[in-house]
Tab-separated table of C-alpha atoms in Angstrom:
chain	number	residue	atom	x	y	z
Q	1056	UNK	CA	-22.361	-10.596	-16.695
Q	1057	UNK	CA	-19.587	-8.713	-18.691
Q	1058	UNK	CA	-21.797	-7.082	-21.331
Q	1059	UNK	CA	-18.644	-5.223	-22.873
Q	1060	UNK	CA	-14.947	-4.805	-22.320
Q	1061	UNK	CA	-12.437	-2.037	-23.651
Q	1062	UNK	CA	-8.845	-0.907	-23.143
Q	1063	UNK	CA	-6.998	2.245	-23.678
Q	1064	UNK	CA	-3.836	3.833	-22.601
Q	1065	UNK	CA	-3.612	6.342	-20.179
Q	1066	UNK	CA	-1.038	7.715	-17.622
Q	1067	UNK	CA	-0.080	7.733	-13.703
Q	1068	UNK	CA	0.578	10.235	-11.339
Q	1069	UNK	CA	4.214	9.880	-12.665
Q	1070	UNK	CA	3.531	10.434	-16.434
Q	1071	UNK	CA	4.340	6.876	-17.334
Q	1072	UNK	CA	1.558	5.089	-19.612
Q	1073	UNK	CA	-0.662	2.567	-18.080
Q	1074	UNK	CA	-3.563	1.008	-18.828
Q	1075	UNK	CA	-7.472	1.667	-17.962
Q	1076	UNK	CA	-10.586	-0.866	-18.378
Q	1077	UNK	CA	-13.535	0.034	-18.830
Q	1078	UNK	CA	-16.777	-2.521	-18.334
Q	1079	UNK	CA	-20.601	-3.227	-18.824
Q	1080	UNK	CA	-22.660	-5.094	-16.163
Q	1081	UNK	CA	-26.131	-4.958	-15.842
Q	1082	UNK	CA	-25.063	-2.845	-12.565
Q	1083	UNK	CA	-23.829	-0.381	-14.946
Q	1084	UNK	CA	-20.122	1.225	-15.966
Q	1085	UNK	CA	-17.322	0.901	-14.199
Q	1086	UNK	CA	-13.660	1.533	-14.676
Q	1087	UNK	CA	-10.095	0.855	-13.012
Q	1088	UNK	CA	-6.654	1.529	-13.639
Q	1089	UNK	CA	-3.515	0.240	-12.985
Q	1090	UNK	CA	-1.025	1.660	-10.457
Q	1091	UNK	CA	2.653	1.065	-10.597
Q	1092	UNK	CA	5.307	0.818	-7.713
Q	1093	UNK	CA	9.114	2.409	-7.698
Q	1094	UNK	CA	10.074	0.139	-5.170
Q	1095	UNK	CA	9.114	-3.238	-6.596
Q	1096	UNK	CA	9.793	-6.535	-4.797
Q	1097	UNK	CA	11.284	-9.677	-7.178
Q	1098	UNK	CA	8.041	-11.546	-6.990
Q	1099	UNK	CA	5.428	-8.997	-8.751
Q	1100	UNK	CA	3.627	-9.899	-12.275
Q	1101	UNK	CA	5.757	-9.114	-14.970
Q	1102	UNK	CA	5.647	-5.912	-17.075
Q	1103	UNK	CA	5.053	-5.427	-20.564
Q	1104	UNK	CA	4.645	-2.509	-22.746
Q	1105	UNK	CA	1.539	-0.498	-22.641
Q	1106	UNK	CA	1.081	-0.779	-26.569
Q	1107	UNK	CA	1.880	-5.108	-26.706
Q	1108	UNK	CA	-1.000	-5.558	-23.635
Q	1109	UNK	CA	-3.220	-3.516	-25.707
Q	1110	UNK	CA	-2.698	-5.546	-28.629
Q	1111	UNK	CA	-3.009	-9.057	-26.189
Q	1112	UNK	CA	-6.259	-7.682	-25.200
Q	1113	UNK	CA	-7.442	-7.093	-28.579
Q	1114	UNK	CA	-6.918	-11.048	-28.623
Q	1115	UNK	CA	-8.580	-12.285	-25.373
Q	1116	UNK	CA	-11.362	-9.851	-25.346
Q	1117	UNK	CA	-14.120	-12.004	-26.758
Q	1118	UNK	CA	-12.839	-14.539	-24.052
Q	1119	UNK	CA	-14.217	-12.080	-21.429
Q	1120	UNK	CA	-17.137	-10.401	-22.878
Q	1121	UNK	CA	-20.312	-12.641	-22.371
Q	1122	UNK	CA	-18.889	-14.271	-18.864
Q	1123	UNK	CA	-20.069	-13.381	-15.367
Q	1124	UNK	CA	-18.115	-11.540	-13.278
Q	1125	UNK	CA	-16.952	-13.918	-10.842
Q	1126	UNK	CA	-15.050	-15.997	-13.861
Q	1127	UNK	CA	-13.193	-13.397	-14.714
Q	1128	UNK	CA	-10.303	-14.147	-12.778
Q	1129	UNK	CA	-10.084	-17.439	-12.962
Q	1130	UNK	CA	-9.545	-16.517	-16.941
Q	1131	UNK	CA	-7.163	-14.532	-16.455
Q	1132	UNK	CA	-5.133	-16.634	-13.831
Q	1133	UNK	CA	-5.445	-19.438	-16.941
Q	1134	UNK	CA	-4.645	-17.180	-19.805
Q	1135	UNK	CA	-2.087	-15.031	-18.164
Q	1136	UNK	CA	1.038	-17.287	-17.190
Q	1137	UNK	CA	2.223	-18.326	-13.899
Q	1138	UNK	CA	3.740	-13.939	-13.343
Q	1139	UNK	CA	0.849	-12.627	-16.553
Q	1140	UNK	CA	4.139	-12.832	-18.680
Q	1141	UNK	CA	1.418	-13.553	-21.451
Q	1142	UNK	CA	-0.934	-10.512	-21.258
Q	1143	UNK	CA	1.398	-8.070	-18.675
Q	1144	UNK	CA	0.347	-7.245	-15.106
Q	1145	UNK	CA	-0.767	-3.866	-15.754
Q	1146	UNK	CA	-3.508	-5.631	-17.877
Q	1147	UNK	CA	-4.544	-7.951	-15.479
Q	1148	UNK	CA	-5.124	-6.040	-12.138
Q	1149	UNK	CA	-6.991	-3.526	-14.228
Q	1150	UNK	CA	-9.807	-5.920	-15.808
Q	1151	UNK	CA	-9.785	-7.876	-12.265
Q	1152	UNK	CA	-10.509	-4.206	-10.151
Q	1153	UNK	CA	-12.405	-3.050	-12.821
Q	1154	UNK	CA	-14.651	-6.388	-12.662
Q	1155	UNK	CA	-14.381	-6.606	-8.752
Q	1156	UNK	CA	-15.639	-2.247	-8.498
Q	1157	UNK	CA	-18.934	-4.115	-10.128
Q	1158	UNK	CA	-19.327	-7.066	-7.477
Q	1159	UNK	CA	-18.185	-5.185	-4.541
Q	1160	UNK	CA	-20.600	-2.195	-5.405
Q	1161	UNK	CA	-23.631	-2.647	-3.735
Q	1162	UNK	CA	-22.154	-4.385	-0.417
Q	1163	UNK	CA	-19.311	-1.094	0.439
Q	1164	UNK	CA	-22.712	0.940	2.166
Q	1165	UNK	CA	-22.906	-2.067	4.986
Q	1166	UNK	CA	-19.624	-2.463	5.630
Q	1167	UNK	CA	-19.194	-1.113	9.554
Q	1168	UNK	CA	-15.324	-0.072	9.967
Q	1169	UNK	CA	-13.417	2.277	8.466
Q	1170	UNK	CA	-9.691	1.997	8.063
Q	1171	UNK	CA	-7.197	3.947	9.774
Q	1172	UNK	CA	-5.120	6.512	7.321
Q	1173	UNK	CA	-1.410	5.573	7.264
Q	1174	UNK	CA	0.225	8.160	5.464
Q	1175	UNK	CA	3.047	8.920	4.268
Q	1176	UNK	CA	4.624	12.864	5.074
Q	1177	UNK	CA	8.041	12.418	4.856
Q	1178	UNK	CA	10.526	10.923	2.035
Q	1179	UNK	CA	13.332	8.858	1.192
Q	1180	UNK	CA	14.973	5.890	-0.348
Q	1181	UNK	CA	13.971	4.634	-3.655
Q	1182	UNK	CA	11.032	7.476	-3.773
Q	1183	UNK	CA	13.514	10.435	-3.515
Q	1184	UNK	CA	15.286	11.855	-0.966
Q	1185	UNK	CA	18.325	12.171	1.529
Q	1186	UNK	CA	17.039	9.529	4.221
Q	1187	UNK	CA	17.746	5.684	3.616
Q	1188	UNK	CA	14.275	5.347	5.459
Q	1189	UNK	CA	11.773	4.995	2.616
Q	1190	UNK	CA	8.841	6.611	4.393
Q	1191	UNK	CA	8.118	8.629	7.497
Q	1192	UNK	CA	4.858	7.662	8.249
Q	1193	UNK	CA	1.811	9.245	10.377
Q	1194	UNK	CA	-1.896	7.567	11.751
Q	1195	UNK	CA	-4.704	9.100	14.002
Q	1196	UNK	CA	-4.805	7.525	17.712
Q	1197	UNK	CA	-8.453	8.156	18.684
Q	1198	UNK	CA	-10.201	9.965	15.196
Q	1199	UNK	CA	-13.969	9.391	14.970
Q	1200	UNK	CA	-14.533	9.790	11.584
Q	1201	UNK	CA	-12.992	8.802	8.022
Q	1202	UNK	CA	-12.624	12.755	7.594
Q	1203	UNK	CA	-11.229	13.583	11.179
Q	1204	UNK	CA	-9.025	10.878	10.074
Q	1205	UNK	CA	-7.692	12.518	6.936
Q	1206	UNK	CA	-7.488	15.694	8.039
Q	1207	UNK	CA	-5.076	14.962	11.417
Q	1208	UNK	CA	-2.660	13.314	8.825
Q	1209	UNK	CA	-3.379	16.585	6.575
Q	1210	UNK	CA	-2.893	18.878	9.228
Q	1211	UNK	CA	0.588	17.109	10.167
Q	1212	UNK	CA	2.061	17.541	6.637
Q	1213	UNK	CA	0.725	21.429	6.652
Q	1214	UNK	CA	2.779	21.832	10.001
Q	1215	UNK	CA	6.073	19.646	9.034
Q	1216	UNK	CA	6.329	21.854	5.620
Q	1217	UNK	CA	6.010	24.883	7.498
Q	1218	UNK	CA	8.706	23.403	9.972
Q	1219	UNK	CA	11.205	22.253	7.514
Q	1220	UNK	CA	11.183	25.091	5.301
Q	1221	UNK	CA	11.915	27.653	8.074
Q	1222	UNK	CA	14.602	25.309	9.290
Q	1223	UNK	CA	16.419	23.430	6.612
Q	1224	UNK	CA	14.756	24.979	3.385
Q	1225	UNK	CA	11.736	23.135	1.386
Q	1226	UNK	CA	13.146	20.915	-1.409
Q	1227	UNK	CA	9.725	19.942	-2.944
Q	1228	UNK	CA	7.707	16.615	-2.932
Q	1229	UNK	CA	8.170	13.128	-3.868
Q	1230	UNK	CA	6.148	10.854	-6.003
Q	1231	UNK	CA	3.606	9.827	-2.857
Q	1232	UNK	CA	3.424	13.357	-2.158
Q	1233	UNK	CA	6.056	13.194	0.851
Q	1234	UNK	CA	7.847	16.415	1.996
Q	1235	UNK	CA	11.740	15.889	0.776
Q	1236	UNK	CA	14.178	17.490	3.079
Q	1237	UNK	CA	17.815	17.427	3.688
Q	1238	UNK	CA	17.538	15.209	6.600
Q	1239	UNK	CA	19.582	12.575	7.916
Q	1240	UNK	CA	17.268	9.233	9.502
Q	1241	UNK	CA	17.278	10.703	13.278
Q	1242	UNK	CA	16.549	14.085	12.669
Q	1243	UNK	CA	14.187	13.320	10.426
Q	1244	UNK	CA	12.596	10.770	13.054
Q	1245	UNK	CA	12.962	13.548	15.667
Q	1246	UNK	CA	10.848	15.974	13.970
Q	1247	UNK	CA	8.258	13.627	12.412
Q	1248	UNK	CA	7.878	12.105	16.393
Q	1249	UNK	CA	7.276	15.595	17.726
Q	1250	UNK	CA	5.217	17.191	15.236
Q	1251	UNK	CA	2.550	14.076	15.292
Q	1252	UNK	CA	2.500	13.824	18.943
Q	1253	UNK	CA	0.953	17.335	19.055
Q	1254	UNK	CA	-1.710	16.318	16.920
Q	1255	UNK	CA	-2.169	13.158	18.690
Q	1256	UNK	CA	-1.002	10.719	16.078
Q	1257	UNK	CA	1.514	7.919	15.730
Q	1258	UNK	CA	4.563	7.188	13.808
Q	1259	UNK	CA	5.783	4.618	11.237
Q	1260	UNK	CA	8.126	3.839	9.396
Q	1261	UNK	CA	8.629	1.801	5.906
Q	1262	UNK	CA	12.454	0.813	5.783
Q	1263	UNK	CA	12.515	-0.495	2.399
Q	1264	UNK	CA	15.598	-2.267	3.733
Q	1265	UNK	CA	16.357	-4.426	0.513
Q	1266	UNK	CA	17.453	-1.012	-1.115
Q	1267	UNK	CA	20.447	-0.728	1.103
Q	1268	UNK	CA	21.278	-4.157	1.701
Q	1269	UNK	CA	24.361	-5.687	-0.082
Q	1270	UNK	CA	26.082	-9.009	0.353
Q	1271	UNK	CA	25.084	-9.554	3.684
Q	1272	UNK	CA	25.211	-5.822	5.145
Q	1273	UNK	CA	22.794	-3.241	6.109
Q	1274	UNK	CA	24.448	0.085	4.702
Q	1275	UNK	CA	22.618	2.521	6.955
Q	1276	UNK	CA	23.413	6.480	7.753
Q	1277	UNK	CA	26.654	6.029	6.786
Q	1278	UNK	CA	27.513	2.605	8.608
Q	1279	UNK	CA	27.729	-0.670	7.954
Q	1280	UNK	CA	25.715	-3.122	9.881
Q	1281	UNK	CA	25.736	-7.119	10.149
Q	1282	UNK	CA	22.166	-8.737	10.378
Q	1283	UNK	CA	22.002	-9.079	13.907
Q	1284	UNK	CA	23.744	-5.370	14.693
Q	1285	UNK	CA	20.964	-4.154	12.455
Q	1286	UNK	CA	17.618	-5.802	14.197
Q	1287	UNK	CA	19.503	-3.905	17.743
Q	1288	UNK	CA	18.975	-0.359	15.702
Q	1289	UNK	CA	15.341	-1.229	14.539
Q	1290	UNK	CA	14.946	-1.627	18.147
Q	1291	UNK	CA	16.526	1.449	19.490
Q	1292	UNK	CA	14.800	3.626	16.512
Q	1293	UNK	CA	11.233	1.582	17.904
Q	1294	UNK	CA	12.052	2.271	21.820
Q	1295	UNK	CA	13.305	6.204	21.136
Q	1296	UNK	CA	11.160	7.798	18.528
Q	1297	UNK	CA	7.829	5.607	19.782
Q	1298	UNK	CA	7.312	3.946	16.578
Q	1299	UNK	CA	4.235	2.089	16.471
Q	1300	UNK	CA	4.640	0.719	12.760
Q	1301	UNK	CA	7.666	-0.667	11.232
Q	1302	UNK	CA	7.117	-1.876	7.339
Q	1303	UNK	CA	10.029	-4.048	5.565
Q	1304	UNK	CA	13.467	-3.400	8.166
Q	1305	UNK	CA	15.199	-6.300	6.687
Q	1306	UNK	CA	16.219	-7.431	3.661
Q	1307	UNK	CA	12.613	-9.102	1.411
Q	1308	UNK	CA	14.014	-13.009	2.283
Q	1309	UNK	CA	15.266	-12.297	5.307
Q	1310	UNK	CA	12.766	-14.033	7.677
Q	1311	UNK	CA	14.699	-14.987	10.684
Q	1312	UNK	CA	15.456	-11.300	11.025
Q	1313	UNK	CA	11.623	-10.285	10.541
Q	1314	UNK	CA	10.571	-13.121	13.095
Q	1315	UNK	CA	13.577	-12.259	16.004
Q	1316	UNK	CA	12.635	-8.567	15.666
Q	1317	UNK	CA	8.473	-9.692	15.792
Q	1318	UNK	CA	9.339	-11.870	19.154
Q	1319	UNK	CA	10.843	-8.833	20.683
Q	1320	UNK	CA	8.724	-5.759	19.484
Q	1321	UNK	CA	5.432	-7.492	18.451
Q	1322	UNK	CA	3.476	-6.830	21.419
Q	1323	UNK	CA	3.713	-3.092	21.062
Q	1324	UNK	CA	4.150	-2.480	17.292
Q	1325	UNK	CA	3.145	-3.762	14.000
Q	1326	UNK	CA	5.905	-5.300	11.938
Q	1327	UNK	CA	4.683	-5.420	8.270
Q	1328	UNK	CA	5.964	-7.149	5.860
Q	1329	UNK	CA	5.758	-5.614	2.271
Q	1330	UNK	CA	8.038	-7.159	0.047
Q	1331	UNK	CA	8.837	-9.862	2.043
Q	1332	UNK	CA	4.901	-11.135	1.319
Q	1333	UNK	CA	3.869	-9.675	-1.852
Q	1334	UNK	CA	0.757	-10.002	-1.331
Q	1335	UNK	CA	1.299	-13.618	-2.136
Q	1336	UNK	CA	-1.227	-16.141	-0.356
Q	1337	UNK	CA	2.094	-18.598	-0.215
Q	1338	UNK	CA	4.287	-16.526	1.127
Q	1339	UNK	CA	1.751	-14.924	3.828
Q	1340	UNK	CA	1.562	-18.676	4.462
Q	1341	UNK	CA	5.078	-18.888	5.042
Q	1342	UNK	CA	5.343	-15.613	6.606
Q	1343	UNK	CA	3.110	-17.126	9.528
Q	1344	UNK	CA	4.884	-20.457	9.760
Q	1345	UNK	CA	8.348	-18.577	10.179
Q	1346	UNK	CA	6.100	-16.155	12.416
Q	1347	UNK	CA	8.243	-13.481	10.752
Q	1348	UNK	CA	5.151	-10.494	11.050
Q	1349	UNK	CA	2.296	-9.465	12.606
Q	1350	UNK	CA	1.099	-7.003	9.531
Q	1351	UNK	CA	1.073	-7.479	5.914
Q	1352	UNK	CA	0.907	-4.725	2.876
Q	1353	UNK	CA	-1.908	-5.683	0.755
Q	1354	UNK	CA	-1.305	-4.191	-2.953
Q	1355	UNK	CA	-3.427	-5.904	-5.520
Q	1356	UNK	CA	-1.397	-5.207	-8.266
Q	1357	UNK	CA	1.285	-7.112	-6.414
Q	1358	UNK	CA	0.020	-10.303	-6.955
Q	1359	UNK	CA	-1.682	-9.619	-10.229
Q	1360	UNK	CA	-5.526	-10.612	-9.391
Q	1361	UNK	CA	-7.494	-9.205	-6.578
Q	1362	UNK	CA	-9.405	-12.606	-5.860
Q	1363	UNK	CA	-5.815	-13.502	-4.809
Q	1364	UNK	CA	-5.683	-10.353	-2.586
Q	1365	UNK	CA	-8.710	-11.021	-0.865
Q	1366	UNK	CA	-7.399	-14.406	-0.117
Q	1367	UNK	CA	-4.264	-13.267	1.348
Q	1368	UNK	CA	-6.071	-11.151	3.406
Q	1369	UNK	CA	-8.366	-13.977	5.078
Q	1370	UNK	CA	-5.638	-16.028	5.898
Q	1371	UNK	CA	-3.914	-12.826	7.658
Q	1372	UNK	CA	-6.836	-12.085	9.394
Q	1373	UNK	CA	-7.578	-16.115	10.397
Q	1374	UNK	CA	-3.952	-15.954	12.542
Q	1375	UNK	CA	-4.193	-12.211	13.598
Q	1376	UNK	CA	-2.361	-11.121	11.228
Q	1377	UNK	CA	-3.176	-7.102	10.112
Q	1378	UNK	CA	-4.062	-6.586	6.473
Q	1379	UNK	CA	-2.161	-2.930	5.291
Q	1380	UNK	CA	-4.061	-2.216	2.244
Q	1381	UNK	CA	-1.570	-0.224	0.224
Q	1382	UNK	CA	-1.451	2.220	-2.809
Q	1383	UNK	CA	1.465	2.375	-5.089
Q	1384	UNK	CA	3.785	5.878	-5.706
Q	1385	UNK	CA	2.899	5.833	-8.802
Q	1386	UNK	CA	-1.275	6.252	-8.732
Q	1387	UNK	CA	-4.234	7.418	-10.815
Q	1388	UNK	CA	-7.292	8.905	-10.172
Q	1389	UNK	CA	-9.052	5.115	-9.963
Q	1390	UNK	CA	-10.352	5.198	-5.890
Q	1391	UNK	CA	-10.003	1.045	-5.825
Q	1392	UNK	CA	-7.681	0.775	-3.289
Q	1393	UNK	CA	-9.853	2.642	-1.187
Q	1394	UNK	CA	-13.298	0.652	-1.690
Q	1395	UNK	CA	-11.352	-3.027	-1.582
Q	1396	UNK	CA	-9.707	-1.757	2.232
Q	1397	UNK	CA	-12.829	-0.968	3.099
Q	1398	UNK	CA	-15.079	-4.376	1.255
Q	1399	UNK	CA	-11.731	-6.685	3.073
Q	1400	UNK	CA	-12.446	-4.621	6.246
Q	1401	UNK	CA	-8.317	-3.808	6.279
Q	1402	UNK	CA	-8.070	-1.510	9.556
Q	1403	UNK	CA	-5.316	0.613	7.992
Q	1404	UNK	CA	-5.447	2.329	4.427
Q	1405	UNK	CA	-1.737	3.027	3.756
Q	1406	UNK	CA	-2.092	6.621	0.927
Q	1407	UNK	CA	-0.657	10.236	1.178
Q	1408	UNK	CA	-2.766	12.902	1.919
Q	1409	UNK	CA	-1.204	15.240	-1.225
Q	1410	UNK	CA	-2.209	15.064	-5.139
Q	1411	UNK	CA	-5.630	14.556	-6.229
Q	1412	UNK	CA	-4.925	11.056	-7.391
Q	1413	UNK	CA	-4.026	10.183	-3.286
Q	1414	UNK	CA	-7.441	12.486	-2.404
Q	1415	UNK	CA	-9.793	10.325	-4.954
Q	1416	UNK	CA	-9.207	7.162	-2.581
Q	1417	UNK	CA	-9.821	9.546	1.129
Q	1418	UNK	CA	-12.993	11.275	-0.741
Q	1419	UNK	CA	-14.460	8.302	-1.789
Q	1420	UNK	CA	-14.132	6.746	1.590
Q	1421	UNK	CA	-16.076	9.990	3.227
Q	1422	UNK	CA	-18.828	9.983	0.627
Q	1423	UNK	CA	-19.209	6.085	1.559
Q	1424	UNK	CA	-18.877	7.049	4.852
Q	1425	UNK	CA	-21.408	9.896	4.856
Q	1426	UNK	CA	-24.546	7.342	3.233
Q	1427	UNK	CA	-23.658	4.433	5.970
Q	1428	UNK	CA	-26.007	3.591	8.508
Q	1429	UNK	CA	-23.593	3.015	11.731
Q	1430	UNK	CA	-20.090	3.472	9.937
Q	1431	UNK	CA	-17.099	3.230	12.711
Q	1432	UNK	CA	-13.523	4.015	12.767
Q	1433	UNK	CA	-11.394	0.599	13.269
Q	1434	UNK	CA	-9.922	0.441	17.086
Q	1435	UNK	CA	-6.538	-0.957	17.081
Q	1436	UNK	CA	-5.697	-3.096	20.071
Q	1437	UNK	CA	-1.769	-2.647	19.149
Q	1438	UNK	CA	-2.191	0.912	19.923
């Protein structure tokens, strides 16, 4: 039961307010709070203002306080509006992961598998950068623990700073932590490729396609592509560089370009859709009718609730579909993303491995790890 509930404002990784919860159970105290994206997709809750949230909650507070936990989002789903235009996103995900940190909390010790680290070393797009490519990504083949894990995907960012600066001159980080460089998409695919295949690892990428997409082209280093034209690059880029993970390459309501390039590269790689889902139990429904991906981003904040996370993920998983569970470029020092990949059993754990607000997540996961009785690392079949 929700013994007591408070709000305050606070701020992300990025300086921006946000807003943390803090709660009572008889379990004891626990807190979350909410991340926000840069590269939002058109179907996310809606945002208000720190300060009129904080003045909403004031209002529904005594409408929480008193109830168990598992009511709690059914509230807000009723109070909130059909996007939580009523009480603001930010609001919502942090009472639902503060509220879910206090049911999950004594089950995370028996989970078994531990996800694979997806991060991010590389940036571009909306995050920063000279690459339309969003994200140059990196994961661990073969690691055998959550650590080993982190520390491959640290040891590749060590080595690609020291690479780039020597070469083309360090230009600083991004919000995620990325290495920004002035790169076009191949070299930057070239070196990413070569300096992860020493350490073992694979490569991804996160397209973010809907940035550079306008009526009906795919504006891409420096050409201009029709939708078919541009599913033939995704396909060279996948073939040359050995990319093993390919998140949002078309346009966010472009399915018949997400399923065409799933029937041909499917097999081999995971094609994830991020803001083509949303973490929307609907559109993952749609998503496997169209048969559009084979991987989904999982960002609670996304869809406002994580009861309707967790139900996105089941029906991914029920038509072998892989659950990405995702943090946002703007983040705090809240390690939720972390516990609920690990609770859903996600087998990757997309997060940076730079900033202490990305490290709260990966240290949490090792001290989990560490008092578990047979933890595991997840083994991908796709790789």
């Amino acid at each position: 039961m929700i013994e007591s509930i408070n709000a305050i404002e606070v701020f992300n990784s990025r300086g921006e307010k946000t807003i943390k919860v803090i709660i009572k159970t008889e379990k004891g105290e626990f807190f979350s709070i909410a991340p926000s994206g840069a590269s939002k997709s058109s179907l996310e809750p809606v945002s208000l203002s720190t300060s009129k949230s904080l003045a909403i909650f004031k209002k529904i507070k005594s409408e929480i306080e008193g109830k168990e936990e598992k009511e709690i989002d059914r509230i807000l789903e009723k109070i909130g509006g059909k996007r939580f235009e009523k009480i603001g996103g930010a609001l919502a995900i942090a009472i639902s992961q503060a509220v879910y940190k206090s049911i999950i909390h004594s089950e995370l010790f028996d989970k078994t598998y531990f996800p694979i680290p997806l991060s991010n070393v590389l940036g571009g797009g909306a995050h920063g950068g000279y690459t339309d490519i969003q994200e140059f990504l990196v994961f661990p083949k073969k690691a055998k623990s959550i650590k080993e894990a982190v520390e491959t995907n640290i040891e590749i960012l060590k080595e690609l700073k020291n690479y780039i600066k020597k070469t083309y001159g360090y230009l600083g980080k991004n919000d995620e932590g990325a290495i920004i460089a002035k790169l076009d998409n191949f070299k930057a695919l070239e070196i990413v490729s070569e300096i992860s295949e020493n350490f073992k690892a694979c490569i991804g990428i996160d397209v973010a396609a809907t940035q550079f997409y306008k009526k009906g082209y795919y504006f891409f280093n420096g050409k201009k592509y029709r939708k078919n034209e541009f599913i033939d690059v995704i396909i060279d880029l996948a073939k040359t560089y050995k990319i093993k993970y390919i998140e949002d390459p078309f346009h966010e309501k472009d399915f018949s370009c997400f399923s065409e390039l799933t029937k041909k590269l499917g097999k081999n790689v995971i094609i994830c859709g991020d803001d083509l889902v949303s973490t929307n139990p609907k559109r993952v429904k749609l998503c496997i009718k169209k048969k559009a991906c084979n991987g989904i981003i999982i960002k609670p904040n996304q869809v406002g609730l994580v009861s309707l996370a967790l139900k996105s993920v089941e029906i991914a998983k029920t038509h072998n579909i892989i659950p990405v569970a995702s943090h946002r470029s703007g983040e705090t020092e809240d390690y939720f993303i972390a516990e609920f990949a690990l609770f859903a059993q996600c087998p990757l754990l997309k997060c940076s491995v730079s900033g202490s607000e990305r490290f709260a997540k990966w240290n949490r996961l090792i001290e989990i790890w560490e008092k578990s009785k047979k933890p595991k690392m997840v083994e991908l079949k796709i790789l």
